[in-house]
Amino acid sequence: RGSERPAGLAALGGVLVFAGRYAVRAYAWDASSKRRAGFSSADCSKNPLEALAAAATHVATAHRDGCIRLWRGVDDADKVAAGEALTAYSALHWHASACASVDVAFTGDYAVSGGAESVLVVWQLGREDAKANRDFLPRLGGAIARVALIEGDRCLVATVDCAVHCARVGVGALAKLWTVAALTTSPAVGFFVGPHDRLAANGVPGRLQILDAAGDVVKDEVDVTPHNRTMVKRRPGDDPVLSPVVIACAFSKDGTHLATVDEWRPRETPSPELKFWTKTLGTWACSAVVRKPHGAGVAVRDAAFHPRLVCVCTAGDDGLRVWGLAEPLEDGGAPAGSGGWICISRSEEQPDCGPACFIAFANDGSAIAAAHAGVTTVWDPASGELLSKRGEPDESKTPLAVGFVDDKDGYPAIAAVDAKGFFCEELFRGNGCKIEREGPGWVYNADVAAACVVPSTKGSCSPPCQDGLRGALVVAARVPGMPGAVLVFRADKPVPVAAWILEAAPRLLVAPTAEEAFAALPDGRCFRLAAEAPADGVG
């Protein structure tokens, strides 16, 4: 009575222990009469309960203030029946906020706990020194929702970011053994094309999740911004709590190199960091960090990896910059503080174009396309020269995607999408990067919610293609009667060749290939869209 919900139920020999929200009770069971012999209770209304666990002679309760209480005498059925149990306890306190879960080892030697700090705490019971009786396994991703001790010295930890971790919690051997995770989604999650045509997402603060080939579970993770979770009790007028966000990422074609852009938000002045990563022995290692890569207070909006070389282009409010590995110094080392990465070229912002929001390399790496508000530009990555410009500045035409696809004659065509429509237009008719003329193309006017361009290197068919085309435009257009329509276009004509119908218009689309797309709806739900049903019929 008086409890909003139960905090736990446990058996300790002939005693049944129940914890509500504001009280804990122990009931003694009379085996001969098969009736309750009596009970003991303790009032916890001043510090409500969150969880309960019992084993050996210990009963542990986790509380709202982060404290863990170890109750004495609960294993004695006679004391419980006489109402003399639950009168004394010892306290363990480390958690800064509510302790969400607690469990006690079967032997009673140790206990584990976890909460919003995303740290697994191991308590060695029976030790006098309060500082020596605990150990920590930090940075488990999301806040801990449940801990459970299993065989031996193993512990399962479930976190709110849809992950389960298995940890070894023996004395002097605390370590995370493995993790099984599902994609973490939210109304603000960002999608990127990951290595080997897989999906990457930034649903966990400061971290990239990379799905497996089937798009079902997280296969790999990159801890872009390692940080400890801090629990701050905010008051009216306090500054917002900052959180790291991965703004953009780009993978090399072979999946062994990665470039990320992250920053702490919310901040009035952008302060991004550009990081370069290399995968060695199955682990991503950061090889270089460039703080404020486009200058102090300049935001970075997108990044793209060269299709053939180990170099990266970033788009900032001041223009484009291309980064590459520097030549080794005479002594064989790299330039100081660069990790081998330097800026090798830059393209200044055009006054009549505005900042570039999306960028993409051509199939051979000879050009970079950039999408501005109402304007699409093409640049030479080696010299930073402007090669082509299409459109006029229009703030209502919010850029959504840009890329290169192949037309029916095998020539590269540039495709760009904004909030008012999209176009596909032949671009190259000369040798190298020289643009002799802009070839034929088409324009499709529509109210667009989200879009992406699948580059020609990731077309729907291996060469030769059935229709001779590579690449595609995947567009979420608000078609009358079908507000959630996701349409697929080729470069030859403005007629959709395929469509998916969702219940609402997605706010974000990413298509690793022309046969597969991932859509994020405004309410946080995410859908995997495929041209064919999975072999197992699920999804």
mmCIF file of C-alpha atoms in Angstrom, residues 250 258-259 274 276 303-306 309-314 321-324 341 361:
data_model
loop_
_atom_site.group_PDB
_atom_site.id
_atom_site.type_symbol
_atom_site.label_atom_id
_atom_site.label_comp_id
_atom_site.label_asym_id
_atom_site.label_seq_id
_atom_site.Cartn_x
_atom_site.Cartn_y
_atom_site.Cartn_z
ATOM 1 C CA ALA A 250 33.419 9.309 -43.666
ATOM 2 C CA LEU A 258 37.769 6.809 -40.875
ATOM 3 C CA ALA A 259 37.388 10.553 -40.425
ATOM 4 C CA LEU A 274 38.377 16.535 -36.811
ATOM 5 C CA PHE A 276 41.435 10.517 -38.197
ATOM 6 C CA ALA A 303 32.956 15.144 -44.553
ATOM 7 C CA ALA A 304 33.704 12.870 -47.523
ATOM 8 C CA PHE A 305 36.464 10.305 -48.120
ATOM 9 C CA HIS A 306 38.314 10.079 -51.435
ATOM 10 C CA LEU A 309 43.288 7.856 -51.978
ATOM 11 C CA VAL A 310 43.720 8.287 -48.242
ATOM 12 C CA CYS A 311 42.453 11.847 -48.107
ATOM 13 C CA VAL A 312 39.358 13.549 -46.749
ATOM 14 C CA CYS A 313 37.373 16.660 -47.662
ATOM 15 C CA THR A 314 35.526 18.669 -45.022
ATOM 16 C CA ARG A 321 39.377 21.823 -47.136
ATOM 17 C CA VAL A 322 41.120 18.654 -48.302
ATOM 18 C CA TRP A 323 43.252 16.724 -45.813
ATOM 19 C CA GLY A 324 45.883 14.120 -46.629
ATOM 20 C CA TRP A 341 47.640 14.529 -41.551
ATOM 21 C CA PHE A 361 33.555 12.998 -54.384
#
